[in-house]
Amino acid sequence: MRDYYAQYVTIGIFAIVAAVLVVGTLQLSRLLRPSHPTAEKLTTYESGIDPIGAGWAQTSVRYYVYALLFVIFDVEAVFLFPWATVFESLGTQAFVEMVIFVGILALALLYAIKKRLLEWL
Amino acid sequence: MFELNLSDWQILLVKLGLVLAIVPAITLVAGYAEHKVMAHLQHRLGPMYPGGFHGWATLLADGLKFIYKEDIIPAAADRKVFSLAPLAIFVPTVLTVLVLPLDETLVVEELDLGLFYLLAVSSISTIGMLMAGWSSSNKYALIGALRAAAQLIAYELPIVLSAAVAAMLAGTLSLNGIVEAQEWPFVLWPPGIGLIAFLVFFGAGVAELTRPPFDMPVAESEIITGAFTEYSGMRFIFSTFFPEVANMVIISGVATTLFLGGYQPIVPLGFLDAVPGLVWFTLKTAFMVFMLLWIRPTFPRLREDQLQKFAWKFLIPTSLVLILAAGAWVLYAPEGLK
């Protein structure tokens, strides 16, 4: 196992190189590709007819509920992973605590189901 | 083995070179395999002559076409976010490859927190999808982006929770450690828990890839290409084609690592140890990729509400129960059985 920071520096360098690859390829293909923008070409695509209204239309609030539910469970996952590596040595007490924790979360999910938040109206 | 005395920078350069050469190559092969496997499954062969074997040269022609294609950014779009979105999707895809153990020592960076890192990095691309859809200022793109985000987060939970089951059974978050902890018959042991966790992981993985039957975010008959409706040329390649195909291989590789014994031989026979682990890993991953390709032309698309229901009412409760079952197994199963 190498140095902790060296590992993440490597990953950071990979991130930079990947970003440079995307930008570089786009710049290189600029040398090859044509560029003749016209007003029609640059209109928003709406299946061939002129766009009606602004593109940032109103959408269903339903997606917001999913986002909130997701946050609850994703926070659980953050606690779950450290627990998953050590619970064997901590024994029954740690297990019971996790049962309670998961139980509370399951209650939250049950509440959302009973409130019919997950039904598509 | 031979001794090489390389400095850290030289090692880094070799790693960079290998990853940048192999990842696009594998993506090309997998993309080509996708076309041809589906073509044969449907008895609609498509171009078979260019280049010889199954018309492989059409892939190069496709690539050239994308390079020569005019790059259009709609006048109404938010240009900055529009051009940053492919980066936010492409970079995390490359970063996930780095921790996959292809063999005992063949891994770019062996992180202690490998599994946690993998799940964290792979979820970043959701933001890229939202960026692409929102900045396009296009109704289809916006609907597609919201569908994609809702789907990706809903199915990320079963993936995270079933991956946690694998971590619990192994008692570590290191991917190499998880592979080492698995013993034949891998996914079938402990009985039920392993197999169900694997199925939950793989099913949610298909949804996470937004592949049919879970392809509402890019449903071409409803919302064109979803969040990427306004993208063209190389931008389209970097934001959809490359991540889609690469992620298909990556998720197969992760499933192999977590549940199918990674680089270990398929059956525990002594003489099979001579075969390098890379071969086993490749075989298992290729099999999983083939399953993904098989699913695509087989099942019709779900409806958006059915999709959300399947995640929240079935997969997530199932994986919560699995976590408790796995915990009980690790703590209370008789020593001889484990």
Short mmCIF file of C-alpha atoms in Angstrom, two decimals:
data_model
loop_
_atom_site.label_atom_id
_atom_site.label_comp_id
_atom_site.label_asym_id
_atom_site.label_seq_id
_atom_site.Cartn_x
_atom_site.Cartn_y
_atom_site.Cartn_z
CA MET A 1 0.00 0.00 0.00
CA ARG A 2 1.44 3.30 -1.03
CA ASP A 3 1.19 6.64 0.67
CA TYR A 4 -2.40 7.75 1.28
CA TYR A 5 -2.00 11.19 -0.28
CA ALA A 6 0.00 9.91 -3.24
CA GLN A 7 -2.96 7.72 -4.20
CA TYR A 8 -5.41 10.59 -4.28
CA VAL A 9 -2.91 12.83 -6.09
CA THR A 10 -2.77 10.16 -8.81
CA ILE A 11 -6.56 10.20 -9.03
CA GLY A 12 -6.52 14.00 -9.21
CA ILE A 13 -4.01 13.88 -12.06
CA PHE A 14 -6.21 11.38 -13.88
CA ALA A 15 -9.18 13.73 -13.48
CA ILE A 16 -7.18 16.60 -14.96
CA VAL A 17 -5.90 14.51 -17.86
CA ALA A 18 -9.43 13.25 -18.64
CA ALA A 19 -10.71 16.83 -18.68
CA VAL A 20 -7.83 17.93 -20.92
CA LEU A 21 -8.62 15.01 -23.24
CA VAL A 22 -12.21 16.18 -23.73
CA VAL A 23 -11.30 19.83 -24.23
CA GLY A 24 -8.33 18.95 -26.46
CA THR A 25 -10.35 16.64 -28.70
CA LEU A 26 -13.06 19.28 -29.11
CA GLN A 27 -10.40 21.86 -30.01
CA LEU A 28 -8.70 19.49 -32.47
CA SER A 29 -11.93 18.59 -34.22
CA ARG A 30 -12.51 22.33 -34.62
CA LEU A 31 -9.72 22.21 -37.24
CA LEU A 32 -11.63 19.60 -39.22
CA ARG A 33 -15.30 20.36 -38.80
CA PRO A 34 -17.26 23.02 -40.71
CA SER A 35 -18.84 25.96 -38.91
CA HIS A 36 -21.57 27.84 -40.72
CA PRO A 37 -24.05 28.92 -38.07
CA THR A 38 -27.36 30.33 -39.28
CA ALA A 39 -30.26 31.62 -37.23
CA GLU A 40 -32.38 28.56 -38.13
CA LYS A 41 -29.65 26.15 -37.14
CA LEU A 42 -29.28 27.76 -33.74
CA THR A 43 -32.94 27.66 -32.79
CA THR A 44 -33.98 25.26 -30.06
CA TYR A 45 -34.96 21.87 -31.48
CA GLU A 46 -38.63 21.15 -31.03
CA SER A 47 -39.29 18.45 -33.61
CA GLY A 48 -39.04 20.86 -36.52
CA ILE A 49 -41.58 23.50 -35.55
CA ASP A 50 -40.68 26.90 -34.12
CA PRO A 51 -40.26 26.64 -30.34
CA ILE A 52 -43.22 27.82 -28.30
CA GLY A 53 -42.46 29.69 -25.06
CA ALA A 54 -39.22 29.49 -23.12
CA GLY A 55 -37.24 26.27 -22.81
CA TRP A 56 -37.21 26.41 -19.03
CA ALA A 57 -40.79 25.23 -18.71
CA GLN A 58 -42.56 24.30 -15.50
CA THR A 59 -42.33 20.66 -14.57
CA SER A 60 -43.80 18.25 -12.09
CA VAL A 61 -42.96 18.90 -8.42
CA ARG A 62 -42.93 15.12 -8.00
CA TYR A 63 -39.24 14.94 -8.81
CA TYR A 64 -38.52 17.13 -5.80
CA VAL A 65 -40.07 14.57 -3.46
CA TYR A 66 -37.83 11.86 -4.87
CA ALA A 67 -34.82 14.10 -4.32
CA LEU A 68 -35.77 14.59 -0.66
CA LEU A 69 -36.34 10.87 -0.12
CA PHE A 70 -33.00 10.18 -1.73
CA VAL A 71 -31.19 12.46 0.70
CA ILE A 72 -32.59 10.51 3.67
CA PHE A 73 -31.32 7.20 2.37
CA ASP A 74 -28.03 8.46 1.05
CA VAL A 75 -27.15 9.82 4.46
CA GLU A 76 -27.95 6.39 5.82
CA ALA A 77 -25.47 4.89 3.37
CA VAL A 78 -22.74 7.18 4.70
CA PHE A 79 -23.25 5.72 8.17
CA LEU A 80 -23.70 2.21 6.88
CA PHE A 81 -20.32 1.78 5.23
CA PRO A 82 -18.08 2.44 8.24
CA TRP A 83 -20.41 0.25 10.31
CA ALA A 84 -20.23 -2.55 7.72
CA THR A 85 -16.47 -2.89 8.17
CA VAL A 86 -16.39 -3.09 11.97
CA PHE A 87 -19.69 -4.52 13.19
CA GLU A 88 -18.34 -8.05 13.32
CA SER A 89 -15.90 -7.11 16.08
CA LEU A 90 -18.44 -4.95 17.94
CA GLY A 91 -20.96 -7.78 18.07
CA THR A 92 -24.63 -7.84 18.98
CA GLN A 93 -24.87 -4.30 20.37
CA ALA A 94 -23.76 -2.70 17.08
CA PHE A 95 -26.09 -4.98 15.16
CA VAL A 96 -29.12 -4.05 17.28
CA GLU A 97 -28.30 -0.38 16.86
CA MET A 98 -28.25 -0.78 13.09
CA VAL A 99 -31.56 -2.69 13.19
CA ILE A 100 -33.09 0.30 15.00
CA PHE A 101 -31.48 2.74 12.56
CA VAL A 102 -32.70 0.84 9.48
CA GLY A 103 -36.10 0.44 11.16
CA ILE A 104 -36.50 4.20 11.55
CA LEU A 105 -35.58 4.68 7.89
CA ALA A 106 -38.00 1.97 6.82
CA LEU A 107 -40.68 3.86 8.80
CA ALA A 108 -39.85 6.99 6.79
CA LEU A 109 -40.26 5.06 3.56
CA LEU A 110 -43.51 3.52 4.84
CA TYR A 111 -44.76 7.01 5.71
CA ALA A 112 -43.99 8.22 2.18
CA ILE A 113 -45.84 5.23 0.75
CA LYS A 114 -48.86 5.73 3.04
CA LYS A 115 -48.93 9.44 2.16
CA ARG A 116 -49.14 8.28 -1.48
CA LEU A 117 -46.08 10.36 -2.32
CA LEU A 118 -44.81 7.60 -4.57
CA GLU A 119 -48.03 7.35 -6.59
CA TRP A 120 -47.91 9.09 -9.94
CA LEU A 121 -51.09 11.19 -10.00
CA MET B 1 9.08 -11.52 -12.13
CA PHE B 2 11.49 -8.91 -13.38
CA GLU B 3 12.56 -5.91 -11.35
CA LEU B 4 11.89 -2.46 -12.69
CA ASN B 5 13.23 0.58 -10.94
CA LEU B 6 10.90 3.36 -11.90
CA SER B 7 10.31 6.61 -10.13
CA ASP B 8 6.79 7.54 -9.06
CA TRP B 9 6.42 9.89 -12.01
CA GLN B 10 7.41 7.24 -14.51
CA ILE B 11 4.93 4.80 -12.98
CA LEU B 12 2.25 7.47 -13.21
CA LEU B 13 3.05 8.09 -16.88
CA VAL B 14 2.82 4.38 -17.66
CA LYS B 15 -0.53 4.18 -15.86
CA LEU B 16 -1.85 7.22 -17.70
CA GLY B 17 -0.72 5.80 -21.04
CA LEU B 18 -2.26 2.40 -20.39
CA VAL B 19 -5.59 3.76 -19.15
CA LEU B 20 -5.90 6.28 -21.96
CA ALA B 21 -5.13 3.61 -24.54
CA ILE B 22 -7.12 0.71 -23.10
CA VAL B 23 -10.31 2.42 -21.92
CA PRO B 24 -11.23 3.95 -25.31
CA ALA B 25 -10.22 0.71 -27.04
CA ILE B 26 -12.48 -1.38 -24.79
CA THR B 27 -15.26 1.14 -25.25
CA LEU B 28 -14.97 0.80 -29.03
CA VAL B 29 -15.01 -2.99 -28.85
CA ALA B 30 -17.99 -2.99 -26.46
CA GLY B 31 -19.86 -0.45 -28.59
CA TYR B 32 -19.27 -2.58 -31.64
CA ALA B 33 -20.28 -5.71 -29.76
CA GLU B 34 -23.47 -3.96 -28.68
CA HIS B 35 -24.42 -3.25 -32.30
CA LYS B 36 -23.61 -6.70 -33.57
CA VAL B 37 -24.93 -8.79 -30.66
CA MET B 38 -28.26 -6.98 -30.82
CA ALA B 39 -28.25 -7.26 -34.61
CA HIS B 40 -27.88 -11.03 -34.40
CA LEU B 41 -30.42 -11.37 -31.59
CA GLN B 42 -32.96 -9.64 -33.81
CA HIS B 43 -31.89 -11.24 -37.11
CA ARG B 44 -31.28 -7.77 -38.55
CA LEU B 45 -27.60 -7.92 -39.35
CA GLY B 46 -26.91 -4.38 -40.59
CA PRO B 47 -23.65 -3.62 -42.43
CA MET B 48 -21.58 -6.83 -42.58
CA TYR B 49 -18.95 -6.15 -45.28
CA PRO B 50 -16.87 -3.02 -44.45
CA GLY B 51 -13.49 -4.13 -43.07
CA GLY B 52 -14.28 -7.85 -43.23
CA PHE B 53 -15.34 -9.43 -39.92
CA HIS B 54 -18.93 -8.38 -39.20
CA GLY B 55 -18.35 -4.97 -40.80
CA TRP B 56 -16.15 -3.62 -38.01
CA ALA B 57 -14.97 -0.68 -40.15
CA THR B 58 -18.41 0.95 -39.94
CA LEU B 59 -17.44 1.88 -36.39
CA LEU B 60 -14.47 3.89 -37.67
CA ALA B 61 -16.70 5.57 -40.24
CA ASP B 62 -19.11 6.49 -37.44
CA GLY B 63 -16.27 7.97 -35.42
CA LEU B 64 -15.00 10.02 -38.37
CA LYS B 65 -18.51 11.29 -38.99
CA PHE B 66 -18.73 12.53 -35.42
CA ILE B 67 -15.37 14.29 -35.67
CA TYR B 68 -16.35 16.09 -38.91
CA LYS B 69 -19.81 17.06 -37.67
CA GLU B 70 -20.59 20.73 -37.10
CA ASP B 71 -20.67 21.69 -33.45
CA ILE B 72 -23.96 23.46 -32.74
CA ILE B 73 -24.80 25.24 -29.50
CA PRO B 74 -28.36 26.63 -29.64
CA ALA B 75 -28.62 30.41 -29.34
CA ALA B 76 -30.95 30.09 -26.34
CA ALA B 77 -28.64 27.71 -24.43
CA ASP B 78 -26.51 28.62 -21.43
CA ARG B 79 -23.17 28.21 -23.23
CA LYS B 80 -20.91 27.78 -20.20
CA VAL B 81 -22.93 25.07 -18.50
CA PHE B 82 -23.71 23.48 -21.87
CA SER B 83 -20.03 22.94 -22.62
CA LEU B 84 -19.11 21.91 -19.06
CA ALA B 85 -21.75 19.15 -18.90
CA PRO B 86 -19.79 16.58 -21.01
CA LEU B 87 -16.84 17.06 -18.64
CA ALA B 88 -19.01 16.39 -15.60
CA ILE B 89 -20.11 13.10 -17.20
CA PHE B 90 -16.88 11.96 -18.86
CA VAL B 91 -14.37 12.59 -16.05
CA PRO B 92 -16.18 10.53 -13.33
CA THR B 93 -16.52 7.68 -15.84
CA VAL B 94 -12.75 7.58 -16.31
CA LEU B 95 -12.16 7.90 -12.56
CA THR B 96 -14.26 4.82 -11.73
CA VAL B 97 -12.01 2.60 -13.83
CA LEU B 98 -8.98 3.40 -11.67
CA VAL B 99 -9.92 1.26 -8.66
CA LEU B 100 -11.18 -1.90 -10.40
CA PRO B 101 -8.85 -4.80 -9.54
CA LEU B 102 -8.24 -6.63 -12.82
CA ASP B 103 -5.84 -8.99 -11.11
CA GLU B 104 -4.26 -9.40 -7.69
CA THR B 105 -1.81 -6.54 -8.31
CA LEU B 106 -3.19 -5.17 -11.58
CA VAL B 107 -5.05 -2.08 -10.42
CA VAL B 108 -4.27 1.58 -11.05
CA GLU B 109 -4.76 2.64 -7.44
CA GLU B 110 -5.60 0.16 -4.70
CA LEU B 111 -7.60 2.35 -2.30
CA ASP B 112 -8.56 1.27 1.22
CA LEU B 113 -11.90 2.92 0.59
CA GLY B 114 -12.21 1.47 -2.93
CA LEU B 115 -15.90 0.61 -2.82
CA PHE B 116 -16.89 3.88 -1.16
CA TYR B 117 -14.81 5.84 -3.67
CA LEU B 118 -16.37 3.94 -6.57
CA LEU B 119 -19.94 4.62 -5.46
CA ALA B 120 -19.18 8.26 -4.68
CA VAL B 121 -17.44 9.05 -7.96
CA SER B 122 -19.95 7.23 -10.15
CA SER B 123 -22.83 9.30 -8.78
CA ILE B 124 -21.30 12.59 -9.92
CA SER B 125 -22.48 12.10 -13.51
CA THR B 126 -26.08 12.70 -12.37
CA ILE B 127 -25.11 16.36 -12.01
CA GLY B 128 -23.74 16.34 -15.54
CA MET B 129 -27.08 15.04 -16.85
CA LEU B 130 -28.94 17.81 -15.02
CA MET B 131 -26.45 20.41 -16.32
CA ALA B 132 -26.90 19.22 -19.90
CA GLY B 133 -30.69 19.18 -19.73
CA TRP B 134 -31.09 22.48 -17.93
CA SER B 135 -28.57 24.47 -19.98
CA SER B 136 -30.03 23.31 -23.31
CA SER B 137 -33.12 25.46 -22.70
CA ASN B 138 -35.12 22.79 -24.47
CA LYS B 139 -38.32 21.24 -23.12
CA TYR B 140 -37.42 17.71 -24.15
CA ALA B 141 -33.97 18.11 -22.66
CA LEU B 142 -35.38 19.38 -19.38
CA ILE B 143 -37.88 16.53 -19.09
CA GLY B 144 -35.15 14.07 -19.98
CA ALA B 145 -32.75 15.50 -17.43
CA LEU B 146 -35.34 15.38 -14.63
CA ARG B 147 -36.29 11.83 -15.54
CA ALA B 148 -32.64 10.88 -15.62
CA ALA B 149 -31.87 12.49 -12.27
CA ALA B 150 -34.92 10.95 -10.59
CA GLN B 151 -34.03 7.55 -12.02
CA LEU B 152 -30.33 7.70 -11.25
CA ILE B 153 -30.86 8.65 -7.62
CA ALA B 154 -33.71 6.18 -7.10
CA TYR B 155 -31.60 3.29 -8.41
CA GLU B 156 -28.41 4.45 -6.79
CA LEU B 157 -29.86 3.46 -3.42
CA PRO B 158 -30.36 -0.26 -4.21
CA ILE B 159 -26.86 -0.26 -5.74
CA VAL B 160 -25.31 1.33 -2.66
CA LEU B 161 -27.23 -0.89 -0.25
CA SER B 162 -26.52 -4.14 -2.09
CA ALA B 163 -22.87 -3.15 -2.43
CA ALA B 164 -22.92 -2.62 1.35
CA VAL B 165 -24.04 -6.24 1.69
CA ALA B 166 -20.92 -7.33 -0.18
CA ALA B 167 -18.81 -5.09 2.06
CA MET B 168 -20.44 -6.56 5.20
CA LEU B 169 -19.83 -10.15 4.14
CA ALA B 170 -16.20 -9.31 3.36
CA GLY B 171 -15.70 -6.97 6.32
CA THR B 172 -13.75 -4.43 4.26
CA LEU B 173 -14.28 -1.62 1.76
CA SER B 174 -11.14 -2.41 -0.22
CA LEU B 175 -12.12 -3.95 -3.57
CA ASN B 176 -9.14 -6.29 -3.51
CA GLY B 177 -10.16 -7.29 0.01
CA ILE B 178 -13.71 -8.02 -1.12
CA VAL B 179 -12.45 -10.23 -3.94
CA GLU B 180 -10.09 -12.09 -1.60
CA ALA B 181 -12.86 -12.62 0.96
CA GLN B 182 -15.09 -14.41 -1.54
CA GLU B 183 -14.87 -18.16 -1.78
CA TRP B 184 -16.30 -20.60 -4.23
CA PRO B 185 -19.26 -20.70 -5.08
CA PHE B 186 -19.06 -16.90 -4.79
CA VAL B 187 -22.52 -15.46 -5.34
CA LEU B 188 -24.37 -18.54 -4.11
CA TRP B 189 -22.88 -18.31 -0.63
CA PRO B 190 -24.22 -17.34 1.92
CA PRO B 191 -27.37 -19.02 0.57
CA GLY B 192 -29.93 -16.54 -0.78
CA ILE B 193 -28.29 -13.39 0.54
CA GLY B 194 -25.51 -13.33 -2.05
CA LEU B 195 -27.72 -14.18 -5.00
CA ILE B 196 -30.49 -11.70 -4.11
CA ALA B 197 -27.97 -8.93 -3.45
CA PHE B 198 -26.39 -9.68 -6.82
CA LEU B 199 -29.75 -9.58 -8.62
CA VAL B 200 -30.72 -6.32 -6.89
CA PHE B 201 -27.33 -4.85 -7.81
CA PHE B 202 -27.52 -5.95 -11.41
CA GLY B 203 -31.16 -4.94 -11.91
CA ALA B 204 -30.53 -1.51 -10.44
CA GLY B 205 -27.36 -1.36 -12.54
CA VAL B 206 -29.38 -1.74 -15.75
CA ALA B 207 -31.53 1.19 -14.59
CA GLU B 208 -28.47 3.20 -13.60
CA LEU B 209 -27.17 2.77 -17.16
CA THR B 210 -30.53 4.07 -18.46
CA ARG B 211 -30.66 1.08 -20.75
CA PRO B 212 -33.91 -0.61 -21.79
CA PRO B 213 -36.24 -1.55 -20.12
CA PHE B 214 -35.32 1.48 -18.00
CA ASP B 215 -34.52 3.97 -20.77
CA MET B 216 -37.22 6.61 -20.17
CA PRO B 217 -34.61 9.42 -19.80
CA VAL B 218 -33.55 8.92 -23.42
CA ALA B 219 -36.80 7.48 -24.78
CA GLU B 220 -36.42 8.45 -28.45
CA SER B 221 -40.11 8.11 -29.29
CA GLU B 222 -41.14 10.51 -26.50
CA ILE B 223 -38.37 13.02 -25.81
CA ILE B 224 -35.85 12.58 -28.64
CA THR B 225 -32.54 11.99 -26.78
CA GLY B 226 -33.58 13.47 -23.47
CA ALA B 227 -30.97 15.67 -21.86
CA PHE B 228 -28.68 15.42 -24.90
CA THR B 229 -31.18 16.50 -27.55
CA GLU B 230 -29.16 19.61 -28.43
CA TYR B 231 -25.74 17.94 -28.40
CA SER B 232 -23.94 17.11 -31.62
CA GLY B 233 -20.58 15.90 -32.88
CA MET B 234 -17.81 15.13 -30.40
CA ARG B 235 -19.76 16.71 -27.55
CA PHE B 236 -22.39 14.03 -28.08
CA ILE B 237 -19.72 11.30 -28.04
CA PHE B 238 -18.26 12.54 -24.75
CA SER B 239 -21.59 13.04 -23.04
CA THR B 240 -23.54 9.97 -24.13
CA PHE B 241 -21.92 7.36 -26.34
CA PHE B 242 -18.65 7.01 -24.46
CA PRO B 243 -20.03 7.11 -20.88
CA GLU B 244 -22.93 4.82 -21.79
CA VAL B 245 -20.78 2.07 -23.25
CA ALA B 246 -17.91 2.51 -20.80
CA ASN B 247 -20.28 2.42 -17.82
CA MET B 248 -21.81 -0.76 -19.19
CA VAL B 249 -18.40 -2.42 -18.97
CA ILE B 250 -17.61 -0.78 -15.62
CA ILE B 251 -20.80 -1.89 -13.92
CA SER B 252 -20.23 -5.43 -15.21
CA GLY B 253 -16.72 -5.24 -13.79
CA VAL B 254 -18.01 -4.01 -10.44
CA ALA B 255 -20.63 -6.77 -10.30
CA THR B 256 -17.86 -9.26 -11.07
CA THR B 257 -15.67 -7.81 -8.33
CA LEU B 258 -18.33 -7.63 -5.64
CA PHE B 259 -20.25 -10.84 -6.24
CA LEU B 260 -18.66 -13.14 -8.81
CA GLY B 261 -15.24 -13.53 -7.24
CA GLY B 262 -13.40 -10.99 -9.41
CA TYR B 263 -10.11 -12.36 -10.66
CA GLN B 264 -10.48 -15.77 -8.99
CA PRO B 265 -10.91 -18.88 -11.17
CA ILE B 266 -14.52 -19.86 -11.89
CA VAL B 267 -14.11 -23.28 -10.28
CA PRO B 268 -11.55 -24.08 -7.56
CA LEU B 269 -9.45 -26.61 -9.46
CA GLY B 270 -5.72 -26.55 -8.82
CA PHE B 271 -4.54 -26.42 -12.41
CA LEU B 272 -6.72 -23.38 -13.16
CA ASP B 273 -4.54 -21.27 -10.84
CA ALA B 274 -2.01 -21.14 -13.67
CA VAL B 275 -4.40 -19.01 -15.73
CA PRO B 276 -3.80 -15.30 -14.99
CA GLY B 277 -6.49 -13.55 -12.97
CA LEU B 278 -6.92 -10.99 -15.73
CA VAL B 279 -8.34 -13.73 -17.98
CA TRP B 280 -10.95 -14.73 -15.39
CA PHE B 281 -11.89 -11.14 -14.72
CA THR B 282 -12.26 -10.46 -18.45
CA LEU B 283 -14.33 -13.61 -19.01
CA LYS B 284 -16.73 -12.85 -16.15
CA THR B 285 -17.06 -9.19 -17.13
CA ALA B 286 -17.64 -10.12 -20.78
CA PHE B 287 -20.37 -12.51 -19.68
CA MET B 288 -22.07 -9.75 -17.66
CA VAL B 289 -21.79 -7.34 -20.61
CA PHE B 290 -23.40 -9.97 -22.82
CA MET B 291 -26.28 -10.25 -20.33
CA LEU B 292 -26.77 -6.48 -20.55
CA LEU B 293 -26.79 -6.63 -24.34
CA TRP B 294 -29.27 -9.50 -24.22
CA ILE B 295 -31.67 -7.62 -21.93
CA ARG B 296 -31.81 -4.60 -24.22
CA PRO B 297 -33.70 -6.03 -27.21
CA THR B 298 -35.68 -8.46 -25.02
CA PHE B 299 -37.80 -6.24 -22.76
CA PRO B 300 -40.13 -3.34 -23.63
CA ARG B 301 -39.74 0.03 -21.94
CA LEU B 302 -41.43 0.62 -18.56
CA ARG B 303 -43.57 3.65 -17.77
CA GLU B 304 -42.03 6.42 -15.64
CA ASP B 305 -44.25 5.73 -12.60
CA GLN B 306 -43.72 1.96 -12.84
CA LEU B 307 -40.00 2.62 -12.81
CA GLN B 308 -40.10 4.72 -9.64
CA LYS B 309 -42.46 2.25 -7.97
CA PHE B 310 -40.12 -0.64 -8.74
CA ALA B 311 -37.22 1.16 -7.09
CA TRP B 312 -38.91 2.60 -4.01
CA LYS B 313 -41.42 -0.12 -3.21
CA PHE B 314 -39.49 -3.21 -4.19
CA LEU B 315 -35.73 -2.83 -4.61
CA ILE B 316 -35.02 -0.51 -1.67
CA PRO B 317 -37.08 -2.43 0.95
CA THR B 318 -35.55 -5.66 -0.36
CA SER B 319 -32.03 -4.34 0.03
CA LEU B 320 -32.77 -3.01 3.54
CA VAL B 321 -33.91 -6.49 4.58
CA LEU B 322 -30.83 -7.94 2.91
CA ILE B 323 -28.55 -5.74 5.00
CA LEU B 324 -30.10 -7.03 8.21
CA ALA B 325 -29.99 -10.60 6.92
CA ALA B 326 -26.33 -10.25 6.01
CA GLY B 327 -25.57 -8.75 9.42
CA ALA B 328 -27.33 -11.62 11.18
CA TRP B 329 -25.47 -14.13 9.02
CA VAL B 330 -22.05 -12.66 9.76
CA LEU B 331 -22.69 -12.49 13.51
CA TYR B 332 -24.76 -15.57 14.25
CA ALA B 333 -24.18 -18.18 11.53
CA PRO B 334 -22.46 -21.29 12.91
CA GLU B 335 -18.70 -21.19 12.36
CA GLY B 336 -18.66 -24.29 10.14
CA LEU B 337 -21.04 -22.78 7.61
CA LYS B 338 -19.33 -19.45 6.92
#
